[in-house]
Coordinates of C-alpha atoms and ligand atoms in Angstrom, one line a residue:
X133 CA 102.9 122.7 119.6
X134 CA 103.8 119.5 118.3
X135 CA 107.7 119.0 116.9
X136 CA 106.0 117.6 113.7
X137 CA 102.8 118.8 112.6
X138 CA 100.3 117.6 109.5
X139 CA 97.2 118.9 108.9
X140 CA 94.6 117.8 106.2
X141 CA 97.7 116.2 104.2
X142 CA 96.7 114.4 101.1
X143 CA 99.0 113.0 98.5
X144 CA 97.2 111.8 95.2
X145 CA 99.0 110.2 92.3
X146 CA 96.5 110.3 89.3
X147 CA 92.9 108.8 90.8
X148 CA 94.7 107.3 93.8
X149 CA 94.5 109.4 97.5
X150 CA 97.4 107.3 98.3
X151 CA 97.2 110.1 101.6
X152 CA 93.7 111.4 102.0
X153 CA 93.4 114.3 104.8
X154 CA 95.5 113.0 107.3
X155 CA 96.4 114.7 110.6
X156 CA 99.3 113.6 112.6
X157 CA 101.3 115.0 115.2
X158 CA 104.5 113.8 116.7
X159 CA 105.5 115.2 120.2
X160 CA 109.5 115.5 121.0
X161 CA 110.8 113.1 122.7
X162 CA 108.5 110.2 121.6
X163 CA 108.4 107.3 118.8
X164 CA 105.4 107.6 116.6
X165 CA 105.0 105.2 115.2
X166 CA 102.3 104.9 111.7
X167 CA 100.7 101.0 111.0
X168 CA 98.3 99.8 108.3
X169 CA 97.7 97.1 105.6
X170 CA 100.2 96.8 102.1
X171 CA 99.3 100.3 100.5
X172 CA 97.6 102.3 102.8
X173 CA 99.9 105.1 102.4
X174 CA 102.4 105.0 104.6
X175 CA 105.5 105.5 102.9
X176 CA 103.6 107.8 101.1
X177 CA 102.9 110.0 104.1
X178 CA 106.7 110.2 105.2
X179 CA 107.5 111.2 101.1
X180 CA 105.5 113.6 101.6
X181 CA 106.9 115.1 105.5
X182 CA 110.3 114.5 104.3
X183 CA 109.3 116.7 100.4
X184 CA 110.0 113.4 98.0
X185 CA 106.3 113.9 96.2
X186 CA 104.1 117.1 96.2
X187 CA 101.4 117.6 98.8
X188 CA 98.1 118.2 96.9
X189 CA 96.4 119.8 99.9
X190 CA 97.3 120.6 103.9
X191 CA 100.3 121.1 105.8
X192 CA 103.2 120.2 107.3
X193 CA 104.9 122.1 110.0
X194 CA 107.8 121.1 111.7
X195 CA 109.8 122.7 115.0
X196 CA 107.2 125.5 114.7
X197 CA 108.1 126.0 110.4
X198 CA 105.8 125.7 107.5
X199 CA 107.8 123.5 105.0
X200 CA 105.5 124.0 102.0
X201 CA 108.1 125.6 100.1
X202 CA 111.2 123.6 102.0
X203 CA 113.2 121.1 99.4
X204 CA 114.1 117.7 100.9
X205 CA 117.4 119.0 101.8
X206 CA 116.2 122.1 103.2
X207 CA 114.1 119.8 104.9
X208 CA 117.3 117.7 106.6
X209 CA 119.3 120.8 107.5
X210 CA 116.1 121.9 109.5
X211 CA 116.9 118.5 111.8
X212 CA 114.4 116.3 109.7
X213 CA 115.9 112.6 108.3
X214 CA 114.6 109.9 107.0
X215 CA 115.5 106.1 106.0
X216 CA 114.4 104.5 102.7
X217 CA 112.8 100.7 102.5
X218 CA 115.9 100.2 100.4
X219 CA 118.1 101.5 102.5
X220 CA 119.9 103.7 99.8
X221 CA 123.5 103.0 101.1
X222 CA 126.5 104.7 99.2
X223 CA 128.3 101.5 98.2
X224 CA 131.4 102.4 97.1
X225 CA 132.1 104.1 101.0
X226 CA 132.8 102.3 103.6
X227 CA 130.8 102.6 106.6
X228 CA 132.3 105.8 108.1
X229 CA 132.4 107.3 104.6
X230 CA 128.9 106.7 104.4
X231 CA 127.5 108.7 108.1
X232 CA 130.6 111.3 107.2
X233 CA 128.7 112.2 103.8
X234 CA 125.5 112.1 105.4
X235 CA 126.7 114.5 108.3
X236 CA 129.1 116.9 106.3
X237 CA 126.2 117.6 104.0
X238 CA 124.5 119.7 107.3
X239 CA 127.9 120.8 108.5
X240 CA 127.3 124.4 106.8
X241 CA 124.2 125.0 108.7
X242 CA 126.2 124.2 112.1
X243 CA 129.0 125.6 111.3
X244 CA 126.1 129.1 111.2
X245 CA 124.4 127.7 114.3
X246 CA 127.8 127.2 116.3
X247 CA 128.7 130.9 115.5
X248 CA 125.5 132.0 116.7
X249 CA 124.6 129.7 119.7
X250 CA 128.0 126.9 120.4
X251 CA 127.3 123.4 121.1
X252 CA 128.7 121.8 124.3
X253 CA 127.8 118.3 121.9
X254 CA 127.9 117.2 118.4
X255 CA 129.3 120.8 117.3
X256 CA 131.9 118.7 115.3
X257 CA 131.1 116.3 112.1
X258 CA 133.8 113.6 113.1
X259 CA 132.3 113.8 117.1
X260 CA 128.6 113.0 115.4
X261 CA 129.5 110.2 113.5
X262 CA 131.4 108.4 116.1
X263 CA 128.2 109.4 118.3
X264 CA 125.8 107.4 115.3
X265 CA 128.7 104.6 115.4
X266 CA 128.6 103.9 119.1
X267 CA 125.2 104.4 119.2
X268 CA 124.4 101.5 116.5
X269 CA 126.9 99.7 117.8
X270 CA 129.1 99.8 114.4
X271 CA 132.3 100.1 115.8
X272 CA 133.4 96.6 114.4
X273 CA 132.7 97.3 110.8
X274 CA 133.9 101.3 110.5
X275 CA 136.1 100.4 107.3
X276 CA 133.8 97.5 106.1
X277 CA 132.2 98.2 102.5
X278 CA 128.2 98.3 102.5
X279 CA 128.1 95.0 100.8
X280 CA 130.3 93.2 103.2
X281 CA 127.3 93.3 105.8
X282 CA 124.9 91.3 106.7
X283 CA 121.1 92.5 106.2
X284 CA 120.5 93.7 109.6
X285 CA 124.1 95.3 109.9
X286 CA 123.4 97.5 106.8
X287 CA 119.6 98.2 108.7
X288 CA 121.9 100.0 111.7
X289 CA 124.4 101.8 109.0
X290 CA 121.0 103.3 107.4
X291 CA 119.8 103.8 111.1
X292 CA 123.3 105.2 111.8
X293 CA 123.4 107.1 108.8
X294 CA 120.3 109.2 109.6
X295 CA 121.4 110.0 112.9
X296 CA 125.0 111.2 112.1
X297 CA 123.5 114.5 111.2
X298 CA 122.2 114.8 114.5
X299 CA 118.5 115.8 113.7
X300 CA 115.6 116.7 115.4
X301 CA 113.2 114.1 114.1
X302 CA 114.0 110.6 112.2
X303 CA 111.3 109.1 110.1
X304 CA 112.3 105.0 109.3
X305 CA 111.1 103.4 107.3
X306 CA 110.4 99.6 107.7
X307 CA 113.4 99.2 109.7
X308 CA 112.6 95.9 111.3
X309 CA 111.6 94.5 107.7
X310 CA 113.6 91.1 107.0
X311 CA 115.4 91.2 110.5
X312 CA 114.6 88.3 112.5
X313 CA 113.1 88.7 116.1
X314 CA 116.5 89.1 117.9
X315 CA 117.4 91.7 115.4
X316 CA 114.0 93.8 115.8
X317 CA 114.2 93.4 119.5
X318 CA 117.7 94.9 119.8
X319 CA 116.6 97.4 117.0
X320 CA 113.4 98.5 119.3
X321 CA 116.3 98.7 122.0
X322 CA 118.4 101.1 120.0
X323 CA 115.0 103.1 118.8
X324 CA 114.5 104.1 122.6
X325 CA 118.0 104.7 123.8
X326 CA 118.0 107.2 120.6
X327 CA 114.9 108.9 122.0
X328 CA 116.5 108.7 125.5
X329 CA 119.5 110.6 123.8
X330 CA 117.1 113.1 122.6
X331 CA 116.4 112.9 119.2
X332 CA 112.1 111.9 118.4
X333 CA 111.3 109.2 115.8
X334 CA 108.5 108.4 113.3
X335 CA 108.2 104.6 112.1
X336 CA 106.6 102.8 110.1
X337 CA 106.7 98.5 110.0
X338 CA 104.6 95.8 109.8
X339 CA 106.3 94.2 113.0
X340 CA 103.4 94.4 115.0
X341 CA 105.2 92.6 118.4
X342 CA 108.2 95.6 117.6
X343 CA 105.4 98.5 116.9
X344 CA 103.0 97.6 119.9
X345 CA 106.4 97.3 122.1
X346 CA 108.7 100.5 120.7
X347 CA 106.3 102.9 120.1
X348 CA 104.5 105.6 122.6
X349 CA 101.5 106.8 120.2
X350 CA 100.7 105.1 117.0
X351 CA 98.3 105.9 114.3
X352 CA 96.6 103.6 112.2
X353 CA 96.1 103.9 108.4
X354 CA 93.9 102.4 105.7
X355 CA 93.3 103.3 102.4
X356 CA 94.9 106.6 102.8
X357 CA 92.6 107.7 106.1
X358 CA 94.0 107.7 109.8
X359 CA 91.1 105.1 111.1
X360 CA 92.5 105.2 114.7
X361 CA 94.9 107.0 117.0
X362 CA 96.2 106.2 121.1
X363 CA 98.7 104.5 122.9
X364 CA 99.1 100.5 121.7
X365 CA 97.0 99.3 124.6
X366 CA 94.2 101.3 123.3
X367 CA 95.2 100.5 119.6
X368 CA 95.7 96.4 119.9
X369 CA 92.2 96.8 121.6
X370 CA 90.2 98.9 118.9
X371 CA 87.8 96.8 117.0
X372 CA 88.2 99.1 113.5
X373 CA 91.8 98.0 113.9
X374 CA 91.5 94.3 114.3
X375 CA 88.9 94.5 111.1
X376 CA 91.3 96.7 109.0
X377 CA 94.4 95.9 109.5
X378 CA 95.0 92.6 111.7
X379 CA 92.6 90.6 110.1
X380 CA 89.0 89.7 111.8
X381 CA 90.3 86.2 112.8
X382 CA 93.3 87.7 115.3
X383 CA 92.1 88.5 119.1
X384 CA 93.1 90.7 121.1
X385 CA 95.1 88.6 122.7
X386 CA 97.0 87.6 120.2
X387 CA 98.9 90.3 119.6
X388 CA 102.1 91.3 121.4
X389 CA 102.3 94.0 124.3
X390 CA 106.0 94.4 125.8
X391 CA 106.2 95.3 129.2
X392 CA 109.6 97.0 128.0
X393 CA 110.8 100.2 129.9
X394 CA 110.5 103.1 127.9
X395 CA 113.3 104.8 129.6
X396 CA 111.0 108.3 130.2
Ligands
LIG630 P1 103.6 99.0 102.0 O1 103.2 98.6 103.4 O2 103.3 97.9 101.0 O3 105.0 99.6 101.8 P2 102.3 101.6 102.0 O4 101.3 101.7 103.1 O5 103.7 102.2 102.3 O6 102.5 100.1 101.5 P3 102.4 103.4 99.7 O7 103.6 102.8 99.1 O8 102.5 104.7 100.3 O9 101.7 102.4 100.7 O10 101.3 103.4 98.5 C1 100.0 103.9 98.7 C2 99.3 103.8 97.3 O11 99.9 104.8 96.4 C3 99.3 102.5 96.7 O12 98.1 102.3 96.0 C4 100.5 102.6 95.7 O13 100.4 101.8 94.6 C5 100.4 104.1 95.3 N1 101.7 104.7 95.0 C6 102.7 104.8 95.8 N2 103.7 105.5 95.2 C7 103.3 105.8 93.9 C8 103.9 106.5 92.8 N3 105.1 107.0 92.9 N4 103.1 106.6 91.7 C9 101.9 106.1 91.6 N5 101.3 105.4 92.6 C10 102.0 105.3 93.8

């Protein structure tokens, strides 16, 4: 069984099926990774995995638990985070205060889970955000206030932000949007050694050279319908793709395939 299951999810609001039957699995240890034109449905689809608008019909299971009835925080202390296109960063914290709320708001559940089963790692909320810190390489700006930070620096905090609860599954949001391609390189970079440090992602982005590169599986959307589903060899090639979503004027061989390790 999949770590994150959806069956027949759709998602309608009013006469639109922004998310029309869609089935999507993403397998531990992997980045998933969801593509498609402007309004397909994709941050739609992770709204509705994550609980932030109502399923109309399907499921969603996730670590082997059927969240119908699971509130978006019941959803995070279950391991399941998310990023938001607008990053959502408490401003008035500095950076550390910012991964310290976001992992003392789950430090209850692990305080239960410790008692039960003890950690040898991230048992402790201080040890988890250093963890995101290093991890996102925001060592520099620990005490720096949100709006202090350049656009791709407040990217990692958000990045960093997710993580410091230490969860099973992270589901980003357009993380490479506005970064330049330095920036999305070294943020594909940090998306695999996350993975590597055991801890699955979802994304969605319109970086097609970071997508094709990052991610293991990817699943493409249009008008609310998965159209196509493999790895990004077999996705960069697929003709329903190319019409859809790239545009009928961009070959093949256009498009961006990484010869990046993927560290597995
Ligand atoms: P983009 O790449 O531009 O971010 P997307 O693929 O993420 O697009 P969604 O934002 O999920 O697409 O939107 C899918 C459809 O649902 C669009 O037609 C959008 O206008 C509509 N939609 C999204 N959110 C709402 C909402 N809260 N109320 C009504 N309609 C919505």
């Amino acid at each position: 069984m999949a770590l994150l299951e959806a069956r027949g999810l759709t998602v309608s609001y009013g006469g639109i099926r922004a998310n029309d039957g869609i089935d999507l699995d993403c397998e531990a240890g992997r980045v998933v990774g969801l593509i498609g034109p402007n309004g397909a449905g994709k941050t739609t689809f992770i709204d509705a995995i994550t609980g932030f608008t109502p399923v109309a019909a399907g499921s969603v299971t996730f670590d082997g638990r059927d969240l119908a009835s699971a509130s978006p925080s019941a959803r995070a202390r279950l391991g399941l985070t998310r990023t938001f296109q607008s990053l959502e960063l408490f401003e008035d914290l500095s950076v550390r205060d910012n991964l310290l709320a976001a992992a003392e708001r789950s430090s209850w559940w692990s305080f239960v889970g410790d008692v039960v089963r003890p950690r040898r790692r991230h048992g402790d909320v201080a040890d988890r955000v250093d963890w995101a810190l290093d991890t996102a390489d925001l060592h520099d700006v620990v005490d720096t206030m949100p709006d202090q930070l350049s656009h791709g620096q407040r990217k990692l905090v958000a990045m960093a932000r997710a993580l410091a609860a230490r969860p099973k599954l992270v589901l980003l949001d357009e993380p490479a949007a506005g970064l330049d391609t330095r920036e999305s390189q070294a943020f594909g970079a940090l998306m695999r050694a996350v993975v590597v440090d055991g801890i699955s992602l979802f994304v969605i982005d319109h970086d097609m050279g970071l997508m094709l590169s990052v991610c293991d599986d990817l699943y493409v959307l249009d008008f609310g319908k998965i159209i196509a589903h493999g790895t990004p060899e077999v996705i960069r090639d697929d003709p329903a793709v190319i019409d859809a979503y790239l545009g009928e004027s961009t070959a093949p061989e256009q498009l961006p395939i990484h010869t990046q390790e993927h560290g597995q």
